[in-house]
Coordinates of C-alpha atoms and ligand atoms in Angstrom, one line a residue:
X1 CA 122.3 40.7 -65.9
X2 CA 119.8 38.0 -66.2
X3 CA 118.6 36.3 -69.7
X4 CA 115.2 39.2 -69.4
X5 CA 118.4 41.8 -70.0
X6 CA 115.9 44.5 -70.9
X7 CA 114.3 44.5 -67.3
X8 CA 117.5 46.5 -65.5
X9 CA 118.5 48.0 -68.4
X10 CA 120.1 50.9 -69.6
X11 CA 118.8 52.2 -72.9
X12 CA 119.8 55.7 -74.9
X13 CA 117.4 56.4 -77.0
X14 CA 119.3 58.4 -81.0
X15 CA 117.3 60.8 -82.3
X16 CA 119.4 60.0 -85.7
X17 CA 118.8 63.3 -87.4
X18 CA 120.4 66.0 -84.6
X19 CA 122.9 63.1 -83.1
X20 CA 126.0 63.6 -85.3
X21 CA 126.5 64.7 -88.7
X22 CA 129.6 62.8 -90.8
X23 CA 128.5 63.7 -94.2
X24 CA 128.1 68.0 -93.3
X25 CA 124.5 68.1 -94.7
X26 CA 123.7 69.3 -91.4
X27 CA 121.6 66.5 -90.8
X28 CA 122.8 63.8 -88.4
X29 CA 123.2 60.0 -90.0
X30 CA 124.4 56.6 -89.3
X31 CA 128.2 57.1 -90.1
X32 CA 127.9 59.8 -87.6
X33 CA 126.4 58.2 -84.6
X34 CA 129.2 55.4 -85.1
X35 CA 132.0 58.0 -84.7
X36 CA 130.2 58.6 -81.3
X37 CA 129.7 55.1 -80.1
X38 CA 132.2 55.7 -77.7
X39 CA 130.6 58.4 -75.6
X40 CA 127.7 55.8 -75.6
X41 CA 130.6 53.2 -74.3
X42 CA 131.8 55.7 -71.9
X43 CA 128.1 56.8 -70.6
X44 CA 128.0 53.1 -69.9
X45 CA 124.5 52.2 -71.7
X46 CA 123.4 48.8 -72.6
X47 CA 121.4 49.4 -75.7
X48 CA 120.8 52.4 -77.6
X49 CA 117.0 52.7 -79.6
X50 CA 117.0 54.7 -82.6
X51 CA 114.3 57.2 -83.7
X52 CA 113.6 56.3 -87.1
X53 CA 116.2 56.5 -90.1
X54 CA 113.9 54.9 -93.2
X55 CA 113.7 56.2 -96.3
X56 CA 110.7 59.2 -95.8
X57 CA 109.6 62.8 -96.5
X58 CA 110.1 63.6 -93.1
X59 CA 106.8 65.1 -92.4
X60 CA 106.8 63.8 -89.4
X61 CA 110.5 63.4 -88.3
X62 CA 110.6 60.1 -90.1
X63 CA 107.2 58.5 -88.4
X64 CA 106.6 59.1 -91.5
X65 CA 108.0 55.8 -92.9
X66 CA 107.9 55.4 -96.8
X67 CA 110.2 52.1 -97.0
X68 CA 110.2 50.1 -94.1
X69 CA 113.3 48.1 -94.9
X70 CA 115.6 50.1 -96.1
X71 CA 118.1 53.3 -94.6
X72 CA 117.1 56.9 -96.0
X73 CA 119.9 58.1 -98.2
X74 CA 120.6 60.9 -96.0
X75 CA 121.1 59.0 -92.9
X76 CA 123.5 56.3 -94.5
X77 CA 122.9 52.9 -96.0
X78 CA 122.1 49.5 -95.1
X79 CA 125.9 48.9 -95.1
X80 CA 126.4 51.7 -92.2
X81 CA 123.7 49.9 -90.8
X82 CA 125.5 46.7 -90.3
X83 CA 128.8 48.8 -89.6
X84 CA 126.4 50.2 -86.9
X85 CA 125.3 47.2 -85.1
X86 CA 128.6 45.4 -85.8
X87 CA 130.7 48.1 -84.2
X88 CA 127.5 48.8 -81.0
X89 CA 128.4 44.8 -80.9
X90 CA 131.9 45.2 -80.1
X91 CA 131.1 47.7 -77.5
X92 CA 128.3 45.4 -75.4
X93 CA 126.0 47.9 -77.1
X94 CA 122.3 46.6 -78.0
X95 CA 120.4 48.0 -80.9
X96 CA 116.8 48.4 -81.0
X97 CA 114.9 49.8 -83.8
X98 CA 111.7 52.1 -84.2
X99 CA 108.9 49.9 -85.9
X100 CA 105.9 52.2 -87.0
X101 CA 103.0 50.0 -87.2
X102 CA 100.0 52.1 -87.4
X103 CA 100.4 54.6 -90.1
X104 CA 103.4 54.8 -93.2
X105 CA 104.2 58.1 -95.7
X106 CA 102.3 58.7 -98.6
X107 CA 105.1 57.9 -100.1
X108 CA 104.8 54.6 -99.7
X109 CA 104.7 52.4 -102.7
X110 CA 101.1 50.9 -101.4
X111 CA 99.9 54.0 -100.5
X112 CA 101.0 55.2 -103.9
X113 CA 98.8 52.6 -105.7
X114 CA 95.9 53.1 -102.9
X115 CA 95.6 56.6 -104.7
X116 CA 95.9 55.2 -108.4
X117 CA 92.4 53.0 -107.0
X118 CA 95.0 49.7 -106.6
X119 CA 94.5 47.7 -102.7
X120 CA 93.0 51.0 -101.4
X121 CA 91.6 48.2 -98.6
X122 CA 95.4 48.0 -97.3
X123 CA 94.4 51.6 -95.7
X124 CA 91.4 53.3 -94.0
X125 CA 89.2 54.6 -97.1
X126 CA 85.5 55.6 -96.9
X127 CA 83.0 57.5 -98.7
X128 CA 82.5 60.0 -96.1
X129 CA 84.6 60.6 -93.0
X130 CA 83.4 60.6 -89.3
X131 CA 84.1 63.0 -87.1
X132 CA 87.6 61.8 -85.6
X133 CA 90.7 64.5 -85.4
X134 CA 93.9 63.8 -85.8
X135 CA 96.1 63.3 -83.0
X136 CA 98.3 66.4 -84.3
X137 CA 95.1 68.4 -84.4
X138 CA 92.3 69.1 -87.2
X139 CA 90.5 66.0 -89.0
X140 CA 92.1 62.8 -89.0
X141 CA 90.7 62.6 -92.5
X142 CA 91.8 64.0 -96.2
X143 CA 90.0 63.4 -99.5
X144 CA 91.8 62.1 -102.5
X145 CA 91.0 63.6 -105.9
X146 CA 88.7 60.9 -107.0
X147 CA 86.2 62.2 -103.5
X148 CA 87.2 59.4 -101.2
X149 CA 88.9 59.8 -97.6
X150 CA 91.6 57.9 -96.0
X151 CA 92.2 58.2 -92.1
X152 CA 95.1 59.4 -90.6
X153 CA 95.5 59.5 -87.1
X154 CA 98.0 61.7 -87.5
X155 CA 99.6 64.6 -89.6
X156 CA 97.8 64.1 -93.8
X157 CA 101.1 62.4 -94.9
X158 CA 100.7 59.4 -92.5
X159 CA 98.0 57.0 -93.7
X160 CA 97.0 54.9 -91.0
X161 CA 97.1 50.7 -92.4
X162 CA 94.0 48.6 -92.1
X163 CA 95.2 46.0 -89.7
X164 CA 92.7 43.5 -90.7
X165 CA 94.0 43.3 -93.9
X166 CA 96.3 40.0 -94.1
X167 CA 98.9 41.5 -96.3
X168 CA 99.6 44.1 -94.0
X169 CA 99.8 41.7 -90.9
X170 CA 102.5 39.5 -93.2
X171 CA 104.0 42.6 -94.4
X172 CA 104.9 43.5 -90.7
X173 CA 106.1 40.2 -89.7
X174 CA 108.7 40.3 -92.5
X175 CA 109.5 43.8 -91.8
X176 CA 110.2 42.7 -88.3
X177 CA 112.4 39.8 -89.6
X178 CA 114.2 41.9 -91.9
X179 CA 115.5 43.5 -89.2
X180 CA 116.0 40.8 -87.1
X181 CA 118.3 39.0 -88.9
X182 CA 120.5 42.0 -89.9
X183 CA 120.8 41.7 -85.8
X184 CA 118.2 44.3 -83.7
X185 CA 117.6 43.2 -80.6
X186 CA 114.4 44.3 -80.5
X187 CA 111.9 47.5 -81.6
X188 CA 109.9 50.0 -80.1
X189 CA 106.8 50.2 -81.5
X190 CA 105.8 53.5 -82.6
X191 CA 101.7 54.3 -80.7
X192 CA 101.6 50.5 -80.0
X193 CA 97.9 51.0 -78.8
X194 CA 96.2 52.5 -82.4
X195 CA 96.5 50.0 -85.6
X196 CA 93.1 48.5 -84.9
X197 CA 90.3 50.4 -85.4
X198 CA 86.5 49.3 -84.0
X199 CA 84.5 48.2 -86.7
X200 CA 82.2 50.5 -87.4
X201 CA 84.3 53.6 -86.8
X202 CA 82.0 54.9 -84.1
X203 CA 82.0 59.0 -83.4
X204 CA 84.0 60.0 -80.5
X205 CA 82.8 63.1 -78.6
X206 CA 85.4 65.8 -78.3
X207 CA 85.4 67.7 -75.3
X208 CA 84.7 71.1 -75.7
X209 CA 87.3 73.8 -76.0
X210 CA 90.3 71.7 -76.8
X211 CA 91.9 70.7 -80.2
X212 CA 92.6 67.1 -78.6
X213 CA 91.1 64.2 -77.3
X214 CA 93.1 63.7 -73.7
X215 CA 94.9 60.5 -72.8
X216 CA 93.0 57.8 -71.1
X217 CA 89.6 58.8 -72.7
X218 CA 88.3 55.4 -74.2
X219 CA 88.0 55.8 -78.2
X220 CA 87.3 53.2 -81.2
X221 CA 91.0 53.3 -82.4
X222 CA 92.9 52.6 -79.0
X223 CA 93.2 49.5 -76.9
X224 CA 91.3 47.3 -78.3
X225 CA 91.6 43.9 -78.0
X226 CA 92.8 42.3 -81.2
X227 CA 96.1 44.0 -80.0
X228 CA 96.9 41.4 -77.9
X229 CA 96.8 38.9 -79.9
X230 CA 98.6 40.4 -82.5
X231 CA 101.8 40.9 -80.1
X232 CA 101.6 37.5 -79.3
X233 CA 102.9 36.6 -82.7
X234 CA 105.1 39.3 -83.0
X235 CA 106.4 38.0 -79.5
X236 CA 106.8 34.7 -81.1
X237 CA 109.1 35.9 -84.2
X238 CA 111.3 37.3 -81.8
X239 CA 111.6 34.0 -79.4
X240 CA 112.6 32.5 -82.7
X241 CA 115.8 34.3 -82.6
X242 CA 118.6 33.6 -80.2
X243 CA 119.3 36.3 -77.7
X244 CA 117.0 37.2 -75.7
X245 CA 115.2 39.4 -78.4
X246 CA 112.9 42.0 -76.7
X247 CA 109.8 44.9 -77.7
X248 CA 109.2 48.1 -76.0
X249 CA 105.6 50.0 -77.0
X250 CA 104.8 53.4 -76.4
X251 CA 101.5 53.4 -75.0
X252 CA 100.5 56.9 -73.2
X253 CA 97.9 56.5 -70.7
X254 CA 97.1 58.2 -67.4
X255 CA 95.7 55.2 -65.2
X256 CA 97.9 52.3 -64.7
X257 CA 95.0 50.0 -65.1
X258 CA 95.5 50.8 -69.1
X259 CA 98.2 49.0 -69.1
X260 CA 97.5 45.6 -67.4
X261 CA 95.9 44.0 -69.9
X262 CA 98.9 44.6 -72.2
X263 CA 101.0 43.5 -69.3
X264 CA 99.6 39.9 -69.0
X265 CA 99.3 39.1 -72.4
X266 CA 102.6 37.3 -73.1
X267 CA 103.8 40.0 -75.8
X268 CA 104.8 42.8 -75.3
X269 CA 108.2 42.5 -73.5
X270 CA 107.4 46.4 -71.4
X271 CA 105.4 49.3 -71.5
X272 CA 107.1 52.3 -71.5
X273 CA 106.1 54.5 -68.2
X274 CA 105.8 58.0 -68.5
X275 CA 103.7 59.0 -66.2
X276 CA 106.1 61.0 -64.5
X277 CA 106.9 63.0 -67.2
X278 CA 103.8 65.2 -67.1
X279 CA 104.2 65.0 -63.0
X280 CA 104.8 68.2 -61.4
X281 CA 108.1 68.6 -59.2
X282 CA 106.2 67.2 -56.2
X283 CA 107.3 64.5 -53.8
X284 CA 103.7 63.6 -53.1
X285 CA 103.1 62.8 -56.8
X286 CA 106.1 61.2 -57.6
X287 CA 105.7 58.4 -55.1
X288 CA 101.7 58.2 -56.1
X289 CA 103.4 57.5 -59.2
X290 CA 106.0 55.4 -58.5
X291 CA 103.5 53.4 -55.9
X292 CA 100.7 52.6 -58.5
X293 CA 103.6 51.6 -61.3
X294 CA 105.6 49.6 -59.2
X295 CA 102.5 47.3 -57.2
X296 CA 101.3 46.6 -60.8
X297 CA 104.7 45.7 -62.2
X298 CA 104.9 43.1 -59.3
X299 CA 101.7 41.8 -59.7
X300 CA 102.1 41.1 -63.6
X301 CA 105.8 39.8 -62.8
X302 CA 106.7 42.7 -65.2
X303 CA 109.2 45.4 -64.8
X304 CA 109.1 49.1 -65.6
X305 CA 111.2 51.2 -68.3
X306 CA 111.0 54.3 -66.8
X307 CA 111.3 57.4 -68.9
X308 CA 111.8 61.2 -67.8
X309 CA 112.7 62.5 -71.7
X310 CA 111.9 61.7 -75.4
X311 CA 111.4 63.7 -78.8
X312 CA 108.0 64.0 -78.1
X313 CA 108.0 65.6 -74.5
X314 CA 109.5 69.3 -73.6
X315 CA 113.3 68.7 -71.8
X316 CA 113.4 67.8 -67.9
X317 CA 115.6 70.9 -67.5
X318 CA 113.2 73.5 -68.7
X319 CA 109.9 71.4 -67.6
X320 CA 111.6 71.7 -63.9
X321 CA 112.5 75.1 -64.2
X322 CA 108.7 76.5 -65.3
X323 CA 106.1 76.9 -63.1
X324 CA 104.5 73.4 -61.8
X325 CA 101.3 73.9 -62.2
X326 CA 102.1 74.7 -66.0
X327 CA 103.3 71.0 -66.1
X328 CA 100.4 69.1 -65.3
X329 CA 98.6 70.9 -67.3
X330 CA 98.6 69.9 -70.8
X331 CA 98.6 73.5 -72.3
X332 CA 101.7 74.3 -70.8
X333 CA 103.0 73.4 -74.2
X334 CA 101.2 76.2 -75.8
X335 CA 102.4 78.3 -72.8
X336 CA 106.0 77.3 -73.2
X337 CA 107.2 79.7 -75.8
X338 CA 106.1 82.6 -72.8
X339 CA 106.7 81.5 -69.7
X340 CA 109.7 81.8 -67.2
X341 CA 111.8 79.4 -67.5
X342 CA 114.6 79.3 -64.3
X343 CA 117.1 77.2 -65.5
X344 CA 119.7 77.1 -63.2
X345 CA 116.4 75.7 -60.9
X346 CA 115.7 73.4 -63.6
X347 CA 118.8 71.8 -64.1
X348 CA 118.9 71.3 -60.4
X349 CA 115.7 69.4 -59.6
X350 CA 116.6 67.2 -63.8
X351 CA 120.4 66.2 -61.9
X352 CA 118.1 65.0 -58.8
X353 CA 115.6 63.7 -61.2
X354 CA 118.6 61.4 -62.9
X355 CA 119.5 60.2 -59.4
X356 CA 116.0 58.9 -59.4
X357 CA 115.5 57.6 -62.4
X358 CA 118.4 55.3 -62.1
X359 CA 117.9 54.2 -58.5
X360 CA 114.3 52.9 -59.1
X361 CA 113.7 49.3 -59.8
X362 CA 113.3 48.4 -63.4
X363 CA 115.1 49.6 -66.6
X364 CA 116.0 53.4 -67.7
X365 CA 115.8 55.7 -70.9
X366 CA 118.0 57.8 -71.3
X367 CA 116.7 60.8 -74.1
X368 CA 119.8 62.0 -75.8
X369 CA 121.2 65.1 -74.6
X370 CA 119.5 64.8 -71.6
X371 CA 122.7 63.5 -69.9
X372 CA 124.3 66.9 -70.8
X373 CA 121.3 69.2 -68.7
X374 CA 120.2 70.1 -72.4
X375 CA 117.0 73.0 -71.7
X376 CA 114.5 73.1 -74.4
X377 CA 115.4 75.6 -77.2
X378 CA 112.5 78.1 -77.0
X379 CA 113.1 80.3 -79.7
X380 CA 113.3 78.5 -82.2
X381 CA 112.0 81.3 -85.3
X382 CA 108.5 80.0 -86.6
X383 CA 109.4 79.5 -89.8
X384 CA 112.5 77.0 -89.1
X385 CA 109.6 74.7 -86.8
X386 CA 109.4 71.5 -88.8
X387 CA 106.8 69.8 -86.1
X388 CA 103.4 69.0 -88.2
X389 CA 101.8 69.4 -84.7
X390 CA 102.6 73.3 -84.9
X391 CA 101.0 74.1 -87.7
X392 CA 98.3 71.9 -87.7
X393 CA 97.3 73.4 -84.6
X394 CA 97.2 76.7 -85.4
X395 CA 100.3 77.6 -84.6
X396 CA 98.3 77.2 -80.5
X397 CA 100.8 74.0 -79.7
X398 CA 104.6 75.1 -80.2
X399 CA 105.6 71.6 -80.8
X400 CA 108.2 69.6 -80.3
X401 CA 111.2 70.4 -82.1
X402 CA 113.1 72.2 -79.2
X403 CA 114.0 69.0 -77.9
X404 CA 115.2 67.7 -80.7
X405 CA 118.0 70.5 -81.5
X406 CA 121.4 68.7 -83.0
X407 CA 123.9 68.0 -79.8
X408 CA 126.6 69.8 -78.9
X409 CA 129.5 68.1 -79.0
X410 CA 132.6 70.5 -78.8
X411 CA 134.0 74.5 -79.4
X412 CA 131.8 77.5 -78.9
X413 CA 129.6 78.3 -81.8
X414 CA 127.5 76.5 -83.9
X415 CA 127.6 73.3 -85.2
X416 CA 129.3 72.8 -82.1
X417 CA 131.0 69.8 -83.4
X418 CA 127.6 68.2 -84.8
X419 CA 129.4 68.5 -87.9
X420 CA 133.0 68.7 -88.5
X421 CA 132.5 71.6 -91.2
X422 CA 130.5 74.7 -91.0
X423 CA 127.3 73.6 -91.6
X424 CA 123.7 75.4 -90.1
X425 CA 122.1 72.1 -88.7
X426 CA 119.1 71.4 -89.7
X427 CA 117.1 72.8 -86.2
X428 CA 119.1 76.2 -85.3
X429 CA 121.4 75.6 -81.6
X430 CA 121.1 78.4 -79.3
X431 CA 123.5 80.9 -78.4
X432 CA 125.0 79.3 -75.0
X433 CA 125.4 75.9 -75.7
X434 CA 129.4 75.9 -75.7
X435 CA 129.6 75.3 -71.8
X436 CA 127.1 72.3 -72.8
X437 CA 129.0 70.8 -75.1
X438 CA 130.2 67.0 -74.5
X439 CA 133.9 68.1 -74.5
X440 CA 133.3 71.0 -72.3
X441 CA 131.5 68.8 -69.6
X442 CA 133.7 65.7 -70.2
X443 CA 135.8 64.8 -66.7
X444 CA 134.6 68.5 -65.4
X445 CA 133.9 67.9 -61.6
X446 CA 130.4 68.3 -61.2
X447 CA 129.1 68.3 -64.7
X448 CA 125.8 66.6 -65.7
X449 CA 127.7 64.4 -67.9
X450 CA 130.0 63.2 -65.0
X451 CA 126.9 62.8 -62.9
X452 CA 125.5 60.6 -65.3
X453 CA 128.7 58.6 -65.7
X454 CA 129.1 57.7 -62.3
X455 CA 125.2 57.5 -61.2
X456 CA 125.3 54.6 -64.3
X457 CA 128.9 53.4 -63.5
X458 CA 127.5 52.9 -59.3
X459 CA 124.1 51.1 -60.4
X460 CA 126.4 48.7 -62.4
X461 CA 128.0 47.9 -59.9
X462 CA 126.2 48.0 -56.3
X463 CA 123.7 45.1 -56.1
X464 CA 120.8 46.9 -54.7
X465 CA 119.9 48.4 -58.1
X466 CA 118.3 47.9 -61.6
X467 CA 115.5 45.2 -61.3
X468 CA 113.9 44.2 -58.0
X469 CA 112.3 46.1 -54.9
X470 CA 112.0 49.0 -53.0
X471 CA 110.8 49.8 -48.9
X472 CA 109.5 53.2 -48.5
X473 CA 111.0 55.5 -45.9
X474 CA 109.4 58.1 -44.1
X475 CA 110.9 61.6 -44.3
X476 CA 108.2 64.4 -44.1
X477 CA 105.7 65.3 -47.2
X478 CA 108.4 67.3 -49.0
X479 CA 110.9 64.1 -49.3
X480 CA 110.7 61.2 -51.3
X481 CA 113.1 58.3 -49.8
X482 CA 113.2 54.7 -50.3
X483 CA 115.7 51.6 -49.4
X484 CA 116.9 49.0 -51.8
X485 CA 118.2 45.8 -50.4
X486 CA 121.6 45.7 -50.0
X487 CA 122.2 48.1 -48.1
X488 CA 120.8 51.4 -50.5
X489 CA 119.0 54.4 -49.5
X490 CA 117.9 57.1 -52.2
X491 CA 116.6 60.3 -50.6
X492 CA 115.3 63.2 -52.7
X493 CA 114.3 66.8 -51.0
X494 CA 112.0 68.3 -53.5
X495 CA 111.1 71.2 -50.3
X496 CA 112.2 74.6 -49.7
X497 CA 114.0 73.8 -46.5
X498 CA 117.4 71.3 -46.5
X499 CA 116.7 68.3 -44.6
X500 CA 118.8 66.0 -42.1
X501 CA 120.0 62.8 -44.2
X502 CA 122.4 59.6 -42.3
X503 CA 124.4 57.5 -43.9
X504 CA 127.4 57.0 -46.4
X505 CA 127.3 59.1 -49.5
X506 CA 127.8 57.7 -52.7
X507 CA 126.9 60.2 -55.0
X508 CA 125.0 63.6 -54.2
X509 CA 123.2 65.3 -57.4
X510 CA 124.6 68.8 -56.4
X511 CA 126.4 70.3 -53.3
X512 CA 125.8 69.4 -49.4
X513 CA 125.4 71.1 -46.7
X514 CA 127.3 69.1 -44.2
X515 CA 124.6 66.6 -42.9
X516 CA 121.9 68.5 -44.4
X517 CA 120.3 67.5 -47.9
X518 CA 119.4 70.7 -49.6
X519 CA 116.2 71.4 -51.3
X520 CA 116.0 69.8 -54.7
X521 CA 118.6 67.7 -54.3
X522 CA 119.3 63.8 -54.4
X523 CA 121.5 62.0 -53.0
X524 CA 122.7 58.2 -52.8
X525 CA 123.6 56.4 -49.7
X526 CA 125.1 53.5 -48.1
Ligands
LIG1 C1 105.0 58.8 -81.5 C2 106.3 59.3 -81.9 O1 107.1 59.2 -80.7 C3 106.1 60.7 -82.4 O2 107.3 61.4 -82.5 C4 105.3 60.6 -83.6 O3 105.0 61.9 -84.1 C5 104.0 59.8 -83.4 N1 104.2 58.6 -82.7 C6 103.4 59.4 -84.8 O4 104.2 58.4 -85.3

């Protein structure tokens, strides 16, 4: 792996709250995860990223930061911390952190004085508020008792900073060395694109009918250019450590071009890519996709950290298994609590979808759970959702907490080994996830889990893959098929009909059919 480790990598992202559970709360925490490093070891990952695990309310799954530098009590301490990144160590495990930049709690001790009339300039405050909406629905703006407003992008608990305010650019840096120095390799940074807003706060228009301003539209608080800048320096704390210290930012956007300029500006290590996450399971879109990424990673000598799963996004096994044209669309959310879901379908085009992910050139994240064919949890009872998105939206957007159910990790009833005692986790587990449990798929011939294992097991060891190029193969409008030098051939049939395949096998993402490659499968060749 070369010095730039984070371009092939392999990275599992924790969601530290439904991970594993030491202390029974039924919450997950820090002491937990550590008793699982080893399926981690075993999955053969090169870093893991961890959701956030600060001390907060939790409004907002903890994006809702209220002490930056510091563990929340019911995840652990700063001591498990260490244990944590000591013991990942030992392992070849990386650890990267969340860092959320553009908004904190209300609980935070600034924010806390902002209200008692102290630095209120630290944060967005005005007289009157403009017409922006939040980003989890409604206005992005609540008033305080004394008749001023403070912005929030985001859900009423999460104050959005005023980046042009120096003591919140130093306040950052040392957050970011704090961290550093207890041994990170690096962060993601949480909506990397928002913290500065245009002066002025100009109106945005908001397109009729819809409670949300859609990706890509060009609004005073995203992309603008100061950003650039102010990665540079963060880009320069982290060259100041040894080891090849990295940044990942979540930045949605729909046309690549979004994310050039962030791309040459010497700070920002990668860009997260989803953009096939909201692509329908079509051949024809994939490789548009995959095309458009791929020429502009090679023209900005970047590479691409592909993602098909997060805590944000409904999971590959039940966005596969719905109808497609629900998928591109972005109410399918809304529609996800009633439509079909096939999940035997589903799980078959997410295994083929793994085989992709981790044959394409650049680095892969890996979504907890994902690896075991998790489907989103659907029915969830309304009044256990904990996503401020649901009822901020009028109950019209479902949210996102059925992808973010504790794992299973053993027996045949809840906690399912989340916790070791008989706890109701913090999110409800369906009924049938026994048979998905990590001890029920562990070395069981064909499980998701042992796909994953040996898909990550192959790409460490056969040259063609992780960073580098690809050739595009011809195969009919229904197949997606490219060759990596040495000697590698993925082909995917995302048709109705099983298609003729030549070559060596290495690894198939379901059953053949003799020569043939049947539809919505994957399979790796020599
Ligand atoms: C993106 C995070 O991934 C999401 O979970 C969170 O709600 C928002 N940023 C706000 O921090």
């Amino acid at each position: 792996m070369s010095a730039e480790w984070w371009r092939e990598a392999i990275v599992y992202q924790v969601y530290p709250r439904s991970f594993a559970d030491a202390d029974g709360d039924g919450q997950g925490d820090l002491r937990g995860l550590i008793s699982r490093l080893d399926h981690l070891s075993g999955l053969g990952v090169d870093a893991v990223w961890l959701s956030p695990f600060y001390p907060s309310p939790l409004a907002d799954g903890g994006y809702d930061v209220a002490d930056y530098r510091d563990v929340d009590p019911r995840y652990g301490t700063l001591a498990d911390f260490d244990r944590l990144v000591a013991e990942a160590g030992a392992r070849g495990i990386r650890v990267i952190v969340d860092i959320v930049p553009n908004h904190c709690s209300v609980e935070h001790p600034w924010f806390r004085e902002a209200l008692r009339g102290v630095g209120r300039d630290r944060f967005i405050f005005r007289d009157r508020p403009n017409g922006w909406q939040s980003k989890f629905g409604g206005p992005a703006w609540t008033q305080v008792e004394d008749g001023q407003w403070y912005l929030h992008l985001f859900d009423a608990s999460q104050p959005d900073w005023n980046w042009r305010h120096p003591e919140v650019v130093a306040m950052f840096e040392d957050v970011l060395r704090f961290w550093l120095d207890r041994g990170v390799t690096g962060f993601r940074i949480d909506v990397a694109n928002m913290l500065f807003k245009q002066d002025g706060l100009p109106e945005v228009e908001l397109p009729p009918g819809t409670p949300l301003i859609p990706a890509d539209a060009a609004v005073p608080y995203e992309n603008q250019p100061e950003l650039l800048e102010l990665y540079r320096s963060w880009r320069a704390i982290l060259d100041g450590y040894p080891g090849a210290r990295m940044s990942v930012a979540e930045i949605w956007y729909g046309n690549a071009e979004v994310a050039r300029p962030y791309l040459t500006g010497d700070g920002l290590a990668q860009l997260f890519n989803f953009r096939l996450m909201p692509a329908p399971w079509s051949a024809a879109r994939f490789r548009e996709v995959i095309e458009e990424s791929h020429r502009l990673a090679v023209e900005t000598g970047g590479s691409i950290p592909w993602v098909l799963g997060n805590h944000d996004v409904p999971r590959m096994v039940t966005r596969y298994g719905i109808d497609q044209d629900l998928v591109r669309d972005p109410t399918a959310e809304v529609l996800l609590g009633q439509v079909e879901v096939d999940v035997v379908l589903g799980t078959r085009r997410a295994r083929a979808a793994a085989l992709l992910l981790l044959a394409l050139p650049g680095s892969a994240y890996i979504y907890q759970g994902d690896e075991l064919g998790l489907p989103e949890h659907l029915t969830i009872p309304a009044g256990e959702r904990q996503d401020p998105m649901f009822e901020r939206t009028a109950r019209t957007f479902i949210g996102r907490d059925g992808c973010r159910v504790p794992l299973p990790w053993s027996g045949q009833a809840t906690p399912y080994g989340f916790a070791d005692v008989p706890v109701r986790p913090w999110l409800p587990q369906p009924e049938e996830w026994g048979r998905l449990s990590v001890a029920a798929q562990q070395a069981a011939d064909g499980s998701t889990l042992e796909l994953y294992r040996r898909a990550i097991a192959e790409r460490r060891r056969h040259p063609a893959l992780g960073d580098g190029d690809l050739t595009w193969l011809e195969h009919g409008p229904e197949v997606l098929a490219f060759r990596r030098e040495p000697g590698f051939t993925l082909v995917v049939n995302f048709g109705a009909e099983p298609v003729p395949f030549t070559g060596t096998v290495l690894l198939a993402s379901g059953p053949l059919d003799g020569g043939l490659l049947p539809c919505d499968t994957a399979v790796w060749l020599a």
